[in-house]
Amino acid sequence: MTEEQLTKALRRGDLPALEELLDRYTPYVSSVIARILRGRQADVEELTADVFLAAWDNRDKLRPGQVKGYLGAIARNRAFNLLRADRESLPLEEDALLLEADGPDRELDHQETARMVNRALSQLDKPQRELFVRHYYYGQTVQEAALAMGLNLSTAKTWLRRGRETLKTYLRKEGYGYETAGNLQADG
Amino acid sequence: MDMKRLEISKLMDEYTDTEFFPTGGSTADLEAVKGRVLAQAAPAKRRRRPLKMALLAAALAAMCLLTVGAGLAGIFAISPSNVHITVDEEMEHLDFTQHNDRWLIVEDGRFFLDFDGSRTEITGEFDADTPYIHTVNDPSGVTFHYVVGGTPDNYGYTEFIIVPDHSSGESNPHNTFICFDAQGEPLLDRNQSLYSWDGTALYSAPTRLDGFDDSYRVYPDRGDGYILEWRWYSAARDQLGFEGTFGYCGDPLPSIPKF
């Protein structure tokens, strides 16, 4: 079954198509969640099921060629949200940016943020972007991401710093504030 | 000068990976996940049965409405449809236990209210614009409104449960909301959570705005979806004085346009 056939069948509400979706993407979705939740195996199965039920509820939104990314985004965000709800965090490299802002506070809306992040990441070379995504999106530690990509640790940290600087550039350019010395969160 | 704190991982919530998809690491048991998902998704298949399926929406909305009352005696009430309502003395916790007794019976195009086996025929007492409303005032102060409307081919019913909240001077309707399209398939409820009579969670049908006729009012939801409302349902809300109140968690939707 092609992905186009699969999404069509899902939109019709076919349960066999849902089963096919589960067969194809459960390993990926659960690995995304397991990587972020780290050691909370009991939550992984439940959250993985939630991702597919959310996709089932929103099956009209599934598009051929975008299914894996869509499921991954739900999985990633639900796992992060669970950590946030439990006031837990991952050891991310300088995750918190502290910016000085004069004038009225500007809230980033979803679309603006998506546009800005996509633009910033598109400025990075593909390997640098991959490292950034592995770390800040999938929650891999710097060491894990570096190992997976065959990088040494110092190179990986340099690349991540470059990614952060690119993001900051866009933040400043879009008027969200000015970079200030120091960061709130130390290197994990 | 104000300081702004942004988290990169939070900004990345709006990102979607379309090129890397790293693999590896532990995974969940496929069969266990399938079991969970298919068990909950399966009722969607039942929506295709021609038999009208009654659905009860979750009671969650009302649970977070009663948060400001104080100094009142606790409330315990059982609705004629066997919903158990418990409100603690501080009026801070409201618990609904739905025992899912079916109170609307449809047989051969005839409609009956059925409370404890006592049937009352209401055939012909409602239509697409006019609801039939049966009200029961419980000695506890809780009021139950049973509403039926529509046509034999496209009907719906709902139960409003009004728990007094004296501190705010207004009542907060909790309702169980059921909606069908002309084929008897359930559509979308405001909580986007539907439950069948046997308590099985049914997930919401996808938003389908095509093919709806003017028997519905359609509201944009605050999320991505829409809220559908029947004319008879709107009329019932108006008659019961629920204008502008949706039973949302303390945040009614104002200025709802009528379609």
Short mmCIF file of C-alpha atoms in Angstrom, two decimals:
data_model
loop_
_atom_site.label_atom_id
_atom_site.label_comp_id
_atom_site.label_asym_id
_atom_site.label_seq_id
_atom_site.Cartn_x
_atom_site.Cartn_y
_atom_site.Cartn_z
CA MET A 1 0.00 0.00 0.00
CA THR A 2 1.46 3.36 -0.99
CA GLU A 3 1.33 6.23 1.45
CA GLU A 4 -1.25 7.91 -0.73
CA GLN A 5 -3.44 4.82 -0.56
CA LEU A 6 -2.82 4.61 3.15
CA THR A 7 -3.85 8.20 3.85
CA LYS A 8 -6.94 7.82 1.70
CA ALA A 9 -7.95 4.69 3.55
CA LEU A 10 -7.34 6.41 6.87
CA ARG A 11 -9.53 9.30 5.86
CA ARG A 12 -12.28 6.81 5.12
CA GLY A 13 -11.90 5.54 8.65
CA ASP A 14 -10.61 2.10 7.70
CA LEU A 15 -9.30 0.29 10.72
CA PRO A 16 -7.00 -1.97 8.66
CA ALA A 17 -5.32 1.20 7.45
CA LEU A 18 -4.82 2.27 11.04
CA GLU A 19 -3.24 -1.09 11.74
CA GLU A 20 -0.96 -0.60 8.77
CA LEU A 21 -0.02 2.82 10.09
CA LEU A 22 0.82 1.26 13.43
CA ASP A 23 2.93 -1.44 11.81
CA ARG A 24 4.89 1.09 9.84
CA TYR A 25 5.49 3.79 12.36
CA THR A 26 5.26 2.42 15.88
CA PRO A 27 9.02 1.75 16.05
CA TYR A 28 9.82 5.28 14.95
CA VAL A 29 7.22 7.01 17.09
CA SER A 30 8.05 5.04 20.20
CA SER A 31 11.77 5.56 19.75
CA VAL A 32 11.21 9.31 19.54
CA ILE A 33 9.27 9.20 22.78
CA ALA A 34 11.63 6.79 24.55
CA ARG A 35 14.60 8.95 23.70
CA ILE A 36 12.99 11.99 25.29
CA LEU A 37 11.44 10.30 28.29
CA ARG A 38 14.57 8.32 29.10
CA GLY A 39 13.89 5.58 31.55
CA ARG A 40 10.17 6.22 31.83
CA GLN A 41 9.38 3.13 29.85
CA ALA A 42 5.95 2.80 31.40
CA ASP A 43 4.94 6.08 29.79
CA VAL A 44 6.36 5.23 26.38
CA GLU A 45 3.73 2.70 25.40
CA GLU A 46 0.87 4.86 26.57
CA LEU A 47 2.16 7.98 24.88
CA THR A 48 2.87 6.08 21.67
CA ALA A 49 -0.73 4.90 21.63
CA ASP A 50 -1.89 8.45 22.28
CA VAL A 51 0.05 9.66 19.24
CA PHE A 52 -1.70 7.23 16.94
CA LEU A 53 -5.09 7.99 18.43
CA ALA A 54 -4.45 11.68 17.89
CA ALA A 55 -3.49 10.96 14.31
CA TRP A 56 -6.63 8.86 13.92
CA ASP A 57 -8.74 11.69 15.28
CA ASN A 58 -7.10 14.08 12.85
CA ARG A 59 -6.75 11.73 9.93
CA ASP A 60 -8.12 14.32 7.55
CA LYS A 61 -4.87 16.19 8.08
CA LEU A 62 -2.64 13.33 7.00
CA ARG A 63 -0.98 13.94 3.68
CA PRO A 64 1.07 11.53 1.59
CA GLY A 65 4.76 12.07 2.19
CA GLN A 66 4.18 13.92 5.45
CA VAL A 67 2.88 11.17 7.67
CA LYS A 68 6.14 10.27 9.37
CA GLY A 69 6.99 13.88 10.09
CA TYR A 70 3.50 14.52 11.37
CA LEU A 71 3.58 11.55 13.71
CA GLY A 72 7.08 12.43 14.82
CA ALA A 73 6.04 15.97 15.66
CA ILE A 74 3.12 14.78 17.76
CA ALA A 75 5.32 12.24 19.50
CA ARG A 76 8.11 14.68 20.16
CA ASN A 77 5.84 17.39 21.49
CA ARG A 78 3.77 15.10 23.68
CA ALA A 79 6.89 13.67 25.23
CA PHE A 80 8.35 17.11 25.87
CA ASN A 81 5.03 18.31 27.26
CA LEU A 82 4.96 15.39 29.66
CA LEU A 83 8.42 16.32 30.90
CA ARG A 84 7.39 19.94 31.26
CA ALA A 85 4.27 18.98 33.16
CA ASP A 86 6.41 17.00 35.54
CA ARG A 87 8.92 19.83 35.74
CA GLU A 88 11.62 17.66 34.28
CA SER A 89 14.02 18.69 31.57
CA LEU A 90 16.59 17.21 29.29
CA PRO A 91 20.26 18.11 29.48
CA LEU A 92 20.22 20.37 26.47
CA GLU A 93 23.13 22.57 25.56
CA GLU A 94 22.28 26.17 26.53
CA ASP A 95 18.60 25.62 25.86
CA ALA A 96 17.49 28.87 27.46
CA LEU A 97 18.20 32.07 25.61
CA LEU A 98 18.07 35.26 27.61
CA LEU A 99 17.28 38.27 25.50
CA GLU A 100 16.95 41.90 26.40
CA ALA A 101 13.81 43.46 25.09
CA ASP A 102 12.85 47.09 25.16
CA GLY A 103 9.39 48.16 24.17
CA PRO A 104 6.27 46.08 24.38
CA ASP A 105 6.64 42.39 24.82
CA ARG A 106 5.99 40.50 21.62
CA GLU A 107 4.59 37.08 21.83
CA LEU A 108 5.70 34.54 19.31
CA ASP A 109 2.76 32.86 17.73
CA HIS A 110 2.93 29.37 16.30
CA GLN A 111 3.20 30.37 12.69
CA GLU A 112 5.83 33.01 13.31
CA THR A 113 7.87 30.62 15.36
CA ALA A 114 7.65 27.89 12.75
CA ARG A 115 8.68 30.30 10.02
CA MET A 116 11.55 31.68 12.01
CA VAL A 117 12.87 28.30 13.08
CA ASN A 118 12.64 26.92 9.56
CA ARG A 119 14.43 29.91 8.14
CA ALA A 120 17.15 29.76 10.73
CA LEU A 121 17.73 26.06 10.26
CA SER A 122 17.78 26.37 6.49
CA GLN A 123 20.82 28.61 6.90
CA LEU A 124 22.78 25.75 8.38
CA ASP A 125 24.62 23.13 6.41
CA LYS A 126 22.75 19.88 6.41
CA PRO A 127 25.05 18.10 8.90
CA GLN A 128 24.87 21.07 11.24
CA ARG A 129 21.12 21.18 10.89
CA GLU A 130 20.91 17.47 11.59
CA LEU A 131 22.92 17.87 14.75
CA PHE A 132 20.74 20.77 15.87
CA VAL A 133 17.57 18.79 15.18
CA ARG A 134 18.87 15.67 16.91
CA HIS A 135 19.70 17.68 20.00
CA TYR A 136 16.99 20.32 20.37
CA TYR A 137 14.15 18.53 18.61
CA TYR A 138 14.72 14.87 19.39
CA GLY A 139 16.43 15.49 22.72
CA GLN A 140 19.55 13.48 22.07
CA THR A 141 22.46 14.47 24.26
CA VAL A 142 25.35 16.15 22.52
CA GLN A 143 27.37 13.02 23.07
CA GLU A 144 24.70 10.75 21.61
CA ALA A 145 24.15 12.95 18.58
CA ALA A 146 27.87 13.37 17.98
CA LEU A 147 28.43 9.64 18.22
CA ALA A 148 25.57 8.89 15.85
CA MET A 149 26.98 11.34 13.33
CA GLY A 150 30.63 10.40 13.77
CA LEU A 151 31.63 13.78 15.16
CA ASN A 152 33.95 14.57 17.99
CA LEU A 153 32.41 16.38 20.92
CA SER A 154 34.10 19.73 20.42
CA THR A 155 33.00 19.88 16.78
CA ALA A 156 29.48 19.06 17.80
CA LYS A 157 29.46 21.83 20.39
CA THR A 158 30.82 24.28 17.87
CA TRP A 159 28.13 23.38 15.39
CA LEU A 160 25.41 23.72 18.01
CA ARG A 161 26.71 27.12 19.00
CA ARG A 162 26.56 28.14 15.37
CA GLY A 163 22.97 26.99 15.20
CA ARG A 164 22.05 28.95 18.30
CA GLU A 165 23.70 32.06 16.92
CA THR A 166 21.77 31.71 13.68
CA LEU A 167 18.56 31.40 15.65
CA LYS A 168 19.43 34.42 17.74
CA THR A 169 20.11 36.38 14.61
CA TYR A 170 16.60 35.68 13.44
CA LEU A 171 15.15 36.49 16.82
CA ARG A 172 16.85 39.87 16.79
CA LYS A 173 15.97 40.47 13.18
CA GLU A 174 12.33 39.77 13.93
CA GLY A 175 12.38 42.16 16.83
CA TYR A 176 12.10 39.72 19.70
CA GLY A 177 14.96 41.18 21.66
CA TYR A 178 18.66 41.46 21.87
CA GLU A 179 21.14 38.88 22.84
CA THR A 180 22.60 39.40 26.24
CA ALA A 181 25.66 37.99 27.88
CA GLY A 182 25.22 34.70 29.58
CA ASN A 183 22.55 32.11 29.48
CA LEU A 184 20.15 30.90 32.08
CA GLN A 185 20.85 27.28 31.68
CA ALA A 186 24.25 25.78 31.81
CA ASP A 187 25.54 23.11 29.58
CA GLY A 188 24.19 19.77 30.49
CA MET B 1 14.81 46.93 30.26
CA ASP B 2 12.80 43.74 30.26
CA MET B 3 14.40 40.40 29.91
CA LYS B 4 12.93 37.74 27.71
CA ARG B 5 13.66 34.08 28.12
CA LEU B 6 13.15 31.75 25.22
CA GLU B 7 13.87 28.06 25.20
CA ILE B 8 15.16 26.60 22.00
CA SER B 9 13.48 23.27 22.70
CA LYS B 10 10.21 25.14 23.10
CA LEU B 11 10.72 27.01 19.83
CA MET B 12 11.31 23.64 18.23
CA ASP B 13 7.77 22.63 19.18
CA GLU B 14 6.74 24.36 15.97
CA TYR B 15 9.25 22.48 13.86
CA THR B 16 8.58 19.27 11.97
CA ASP B 17 11.43 17.05 10.96
CA THR B 18 11.05 15.96 7.36
CA GLU B 19 14.56 14.87 6.54
CA PHE B 20 16.46 13.13 9.32
CA PHE B 21 14.25 10.76 11.32
CA PRO B 22 17.01 9.34 13.48
CA THR B 23 16.57 5.72 14.39
CA GLY B 24 17.78 3.53 17.20
CA GLY B 25 17.09 3.31 20.86
CA SER B 26 14.38 1.43 22.62
CA THR B 27 10.93 1.06 21.21
CA ALA B 28 7.54 0.12 22.57
CA ASP B 29 6.01 -3.28 22.10
CA LEU B 30 4.17 -3.11 18.80
CA GLU B 31 1.40 -5.51 19.72
CA ALA B 32 0.75 -3.76 23.00
CA VAL B 33 0.47 -0.39 21.28
CA LYS B 34 -1.76 -1.83 18.59
CA GLY B 35 -3.98 -3.36 21.22
CA ARG B 36 -4.44 -0.04 22.97
CA VAL B 37 -5.02 1.96 19.82
CA LEU B 38 -7.34 -0.40 18.03
CA ALA B 39 -9.42 -0.95 21.13
CA GLN B 40 -10.12 2.75 21.34
CA ALA B 41 -10.36 3.47 17.66
CA ALA B 42 -12.58 0.50 16.94
CA PRO B 43 -15.85 2.18 17.91
CA ALA B 44 -15.39 4.48 14.95
CA LYS B 45 -16.34 1.51 12.86
CA ARG B 46 -19.59 1.22 14.74
CA ARG B 47 -20.48 4.73 13.68
CA ARG B 48 -21.31 3.33 10.31
CA ARG B 49 -24.12 1.22 11.62
CA PRO B 50 -27.50 2.53 10.57
CA LEU B 51 -28.73 2.24 14.12
CA LYS B 52 -28.54 5.60 15.82
CA MET B 53 -25.85 5.39 18.38
CA ALA B 54 -26.18 7.37 21.50
CA LEU B 55 -23.13 9.07 22.74
CA LEU B 56 -22.33 10.83 25.89
CA ALA B 57 -19.78 13.56 25.97
CA ALA B 58 -17.26 13.68 28.74
CA ALA B 59 -18.11 15.40 31.95
CA LEU B 60 -14.81 17.16 32.10
CA ALA B 61 -16.12 20.60 31.23
CA ALA B 62 -18.29 20.84 34.25
CA MET B 63 -15.63 19.45 36.50
CA CYS B 64 -13.62 22.59 36.26
CA LEU B 65 -16.50 25.01 36.41
CA LEU B 66 -17.33 24.74 40.05
CA THR B 67 -14.22 26.12 41.59
CA VAL B 68 -15.29 29.24 43.39
CA GLY B 69 -18.13 28.29 45.66
CA ALA B 70 -17.49 28.00 49.37
CA GLY B 71 -19.29 27.26 52.56
CA LEU B 72 -22.05 25.20 51.02
CA ALA B 73 -23.16 21.79 51.99
CA GLY B 74 -21.97 19.06 49.71
CA ILE B 75 -24.25 17.72 47.07
CA PHE B 76 -24.98 14.22 46.01
CA ALA B 77 -27.59 13.56 43.39
CA ILE B 78 -28.52 10.80 41.01
CA SER B 79 -30.08 11.83 37.77
CA PRO B 80 -33.04 10.00 36.28
CA SER B 81 -30.56 8.71 33.71
CA ASN B 82 -28.41 7.37 36.53
CA VAL B 83 -25.61 9.90 36.43
CA HIS B 84 -24.17 10.26 39.92
CA ILE B 85 -23.13 13.78 40.84
CA THR B 86 -21.03 14.48 43.89
CA VAL B 87 -19.89 17.94 44.89
CA ASP B 88 -17.77 18.34 47.98
CA GLU B 89 -18.53 20.80 50.75
CA GLU B 90 -16.09 23.36 49.50
CA MET B 91 -17.69 23.17 46.06
CA GLU B 92 -14.24 22.63 44.69
CA HIS B 93 -14.56 19.12 43.40
CA LEU B 94 -17.27 17.84 41.22
CA ASP B 95 -17.45 14.24 40.26
CA PHE B 96 -19.67 12.79 37.61
CA THR B 97 -20.04 9.08 37.34
CA GLN B 98 -21.93 8.11 34.27
CA HIS B 99 -23.66 4.81 34.56
CA ASN B 100 -24.86 5.19 31.04
CA ASP B 101 -28.48 4.28 31.35
CA ARG B 102 -30.04 4.96 28.03
CA TRP B 103 -32.93 7.31 28.45
CA LEU B 104 -34.01 7.81 24.85
CA ILE B 105 -35.47 4.80 23.12
CA VAL B 106 -36.19 4.83 19.40
CA GLU B 107 -38.31 2.03 18.04
CA ASP B 108 -39.85 1.94 14.59
CA GLY B 109 -39.60 5.68 14.24
CA ARG B 110 -41.22 6.28 17.64
CA PHE B 111 -39.39 8.05 20.43
CA PHE B 112 -39.71 7.32 24.13
CA LEU B 113 -38.13 8.71 27.26
CA ASP B 114 -37.22 5.81 29.48
CA PHE B 115 -36.40 6.41 33.13
CA ASP B 116 -36.26 3.33 35.32
CA GLY B 117 -38.29 1.39 32.81
CA SER B 118 -41.11 3.91 32.77
CA ARG B 119 -41.65 5.03 29.21
CA THR B 120 -43.16 8.25 27.97
CA GLU B 121 -43.75 8.62 24.25
CA ILE B 122 -42.60 11.92 22.81
CA THR B 123 -42.99 11.15 19.10
CA GLY B 124 -44.05 14.26 17.23
CA GLU B 125 -43.26 16.59 20.08
CA PHE B 126 -40.05 17.91 18.55
CA ASP B 127 -38.63 18.70 15.15
CA ALA B 128 -35.54 20.21 13.57
CA ASP B 129 -36.26 23.58 15.14
CA THR B 130 -38.17 22.68 18.26
CA PRO B 131 -36.72 20.73 21.13
CA TYR B 132 -38.61 18.55 23.53
CA ILE B 133 -37.43 19.39 27.04
CA HIS B 134 -38.11 17.28 30.11
CA THR B 135 -36.96 18.87 33.36
CA VAL B 136 -36.41 17.18 36.68
CA ASN B 137 -35.63 19.17 39.82
CA ASP B 138 -33.74 17.09 42.34
CA PRO B 139 -34.18 17.91 46.05
CA SER B 140 -30.41 18.41 46.24
CA GLY B 141 -30.76 21.53 44.11
CA VAL B 142 -29.43 19.91 40.99
CA THR B 143 -31.61 20.26 37.93
CA PHE B 144 -31.66 17.88 35.01
CA HIS B 145 -32.90 18.83 31.57
CA TYR B 146 -33.39 16.12 28.98
CA VAL B 147 -33.56 17.50 25.48
CA VAL B 148 -34.47 15.75 22.25
CA GLY B 149 -34.70 17.31 18.83
CA GLY B 150 -34.39 16.80 15.13
CA THR B 151 -36.18 14.44 12.84
CA PRO B 152 -36.43 10.65 12.84
CA ASP B 153 -33.68 10.62 10.23
CA ASN B 154 -31.46 13.13 11.93
CA TYR B 155 -32.04 13.44 15.60
CA GLY B 156 -30.02 14.10 18.67
CA TYR B 157 -30.42 14.39 22.39
CA THR B 158 -28.59 15.90 25.26
CA GLU B 159 -28.71 16.04 29.01
CA PHE B 160 -28.03 19.25 30.84
CA ILE B 161 -27.09 18.94 34.47
CA ILE B 162 -27.24 22.16 36.39
CA VAL B 163 -25.34 22.29 39.64
CA PRO B 164 -26.05 25.41 41.69
CA ASP B 165 -23.10 27.64 42.26
CA HIS B 166 -24.41 30.25 44.60
CA SER B 167 -21.21 32.17 44.96
CA SER B 168 -21.17 33.30 41.39
CA GLY B 169 -24.91 33.65 41.16
CA GLU B 170 -25.23 31.61 38.07
CA SER B 171 -25.71 28.07 37.12
CA ASN B 172 -23.29 26.12 35.13
CA PRO B 173 -24.69 23.71 32.66
CA HIS B 174 -23.00 20.47 32.22
CA ASN B 175 -24.34 18.68 29.28
CA THR B 176 -23.91 15.45 27.56
CA PHE B 177 -24.03 16.28 23.94
CA ILE B 178 -24.86 13.93 21.17
CA CYS B 179 -24.86 14.73 17.52
CA PHE B 180 -25.51 12.74 14.41
CA ASP B 181 -25.45 13.39 10.76
CA ALA B 182 -28.20 12.22 8.48
CA GLN B 183 -26.62 8.77 8.29
CA GLY B 184 -26.61 8.42 12.02
CA GLU B 185 -22.88 8.87 12.32
CA PRO B 186 -21.75 10.90 15.27
CA LEU B 187 -19.96 14.07 14.45
CA LEU B 188 -17.99 16.43 16.58
CA ASP B 189 -18.76 17.46 20.10
CA ARG B 190 -17.34 20.45 21.82
CA ASN B 191 -14.98 18.42 23.94
CA GLN B 192 -13.89 16.45 20.94
CA SER B 193 -14.40 13.43 23.11
CA LEU B 194 -17.32 11.15 22.67
CA TYR B 195 -18.33 8.19 24.72
CA SER B 196 -20.71 5.45 23.84
CA TRP B 197 -23.35 4.23 26.19
CA ASP B 198 -21.17 1.40 27.32
CA GLY B 199 -18.54 3.90 28.38
CA THR B 200 -16.16 3.20 25.54
CA ALA B 201 -14.25 6.26 24.50
CA LEU B 202 -14.96 7.25 20.95
CA TYR B 203 -12.70 9.73 19.41
CA SER B 204 -14.19 12.56 17.51
CA ALA B 205 -15.08 12.24 13.92
CA PRO B 206 -13.00 14.46 11.72
CA THR B 207 -14.23 17.89 10.98
CA ARG B 208 -16.41 17.60 7.95
CA LEU B 209 -17.98 20.84 6.95
CA ASP B 210 -18.96 19.70 3.52
CA GLY B 211 -22.43 18.41 3.05
CA PHE B 212 -23.93 20.06 6.09
CA ASP B 213 -27.23 21.72 5.52
CA ASP B 214 -28.76 24.61 7.37
CA SER B 215 -29.98 22.42 10.20
CA TYR B 216 -26.63 23.06 11.81
CA ARG B 217 -24.89 26.01 13.25
CA VAL B 218 -21.15 25.77 12.83
CA TYR B 219 -18.76 27.59 15.12
CA PRO B 220 -15.05 27.81 14.71
CA ASP B 221 -13.44 26.22 17.71
CA ARG B 222 -10.56 27.84 19.48
CA GLY B 223 -8.39 25.05 18.18
CA ASP B 224 -8.32 23.70 14.69
CA GLY B 225 -11.78 22.28 14.72
CA TYR B 226 -15.35 23.35 14.63
CA ILE B 227 -18.32 23.02 16.86
CA LEU B 228 -21.53 21.89 15.33
CA GLU B 229 -24.84 22.73 16.80
CA TRP B 230 -28.32 21.83 15.70
CA ARG B 231 -31.08 24.37 15.48
CA TRP B 232 -33.16 22.45 17.98
CA TYR B 233 -30.19 22.35 20.29
CA SER B 234 -29.62 26.07 19.96
CA ALA B 235 -33.30 26.66 20.65
CA ALA B 236 -33.11 24.48 23.76
CA ARG B 237 -30.15 26.39 25.07
CA ASP B 238 -31.99 29.64 24.47
CA GLN B 239 -35.10 28.38 26.23
CA LEU B 240 -33.08 27.22 29.18
CA GLY B 241 -31.19 30.49 29.39
CA PHE B 242 -27.81 29.13 28.42
CA GLU B 243 -27.13 31.75 25.82
CA GLY B 244 -23.43 32.31 25.50
CA THR B 245 -22.52 29.58 27.91
CA PHE B 246 -20.96 26.49 26.59
CA GLY B 247 -19.95 24.74 29.72
CA TYR B 248 -16.36 25.33 28.87
CA CYS B 249 -14.01 25.66 31.77
CA GLY B 250 -14.91 29.12 32.98
CA ASP B 251 -14.32 30.62 29.60
CA PRO B 252 -17.50 30.89 27.61
CA LEU B 253 -17.20 31.72 23.98
CA PRO B 254 -18.56 35.17 23.37
CA SER B 255 -20.18 36.61 20.29
CA ILE B 256 -20.72 33.39 18.51
CA PRO B 257 -21.83 34.04 14.96
CA LYS B 258 -24.92 32.29 13.75
CA PHE B 259 -24.75 30.55 10.42
#
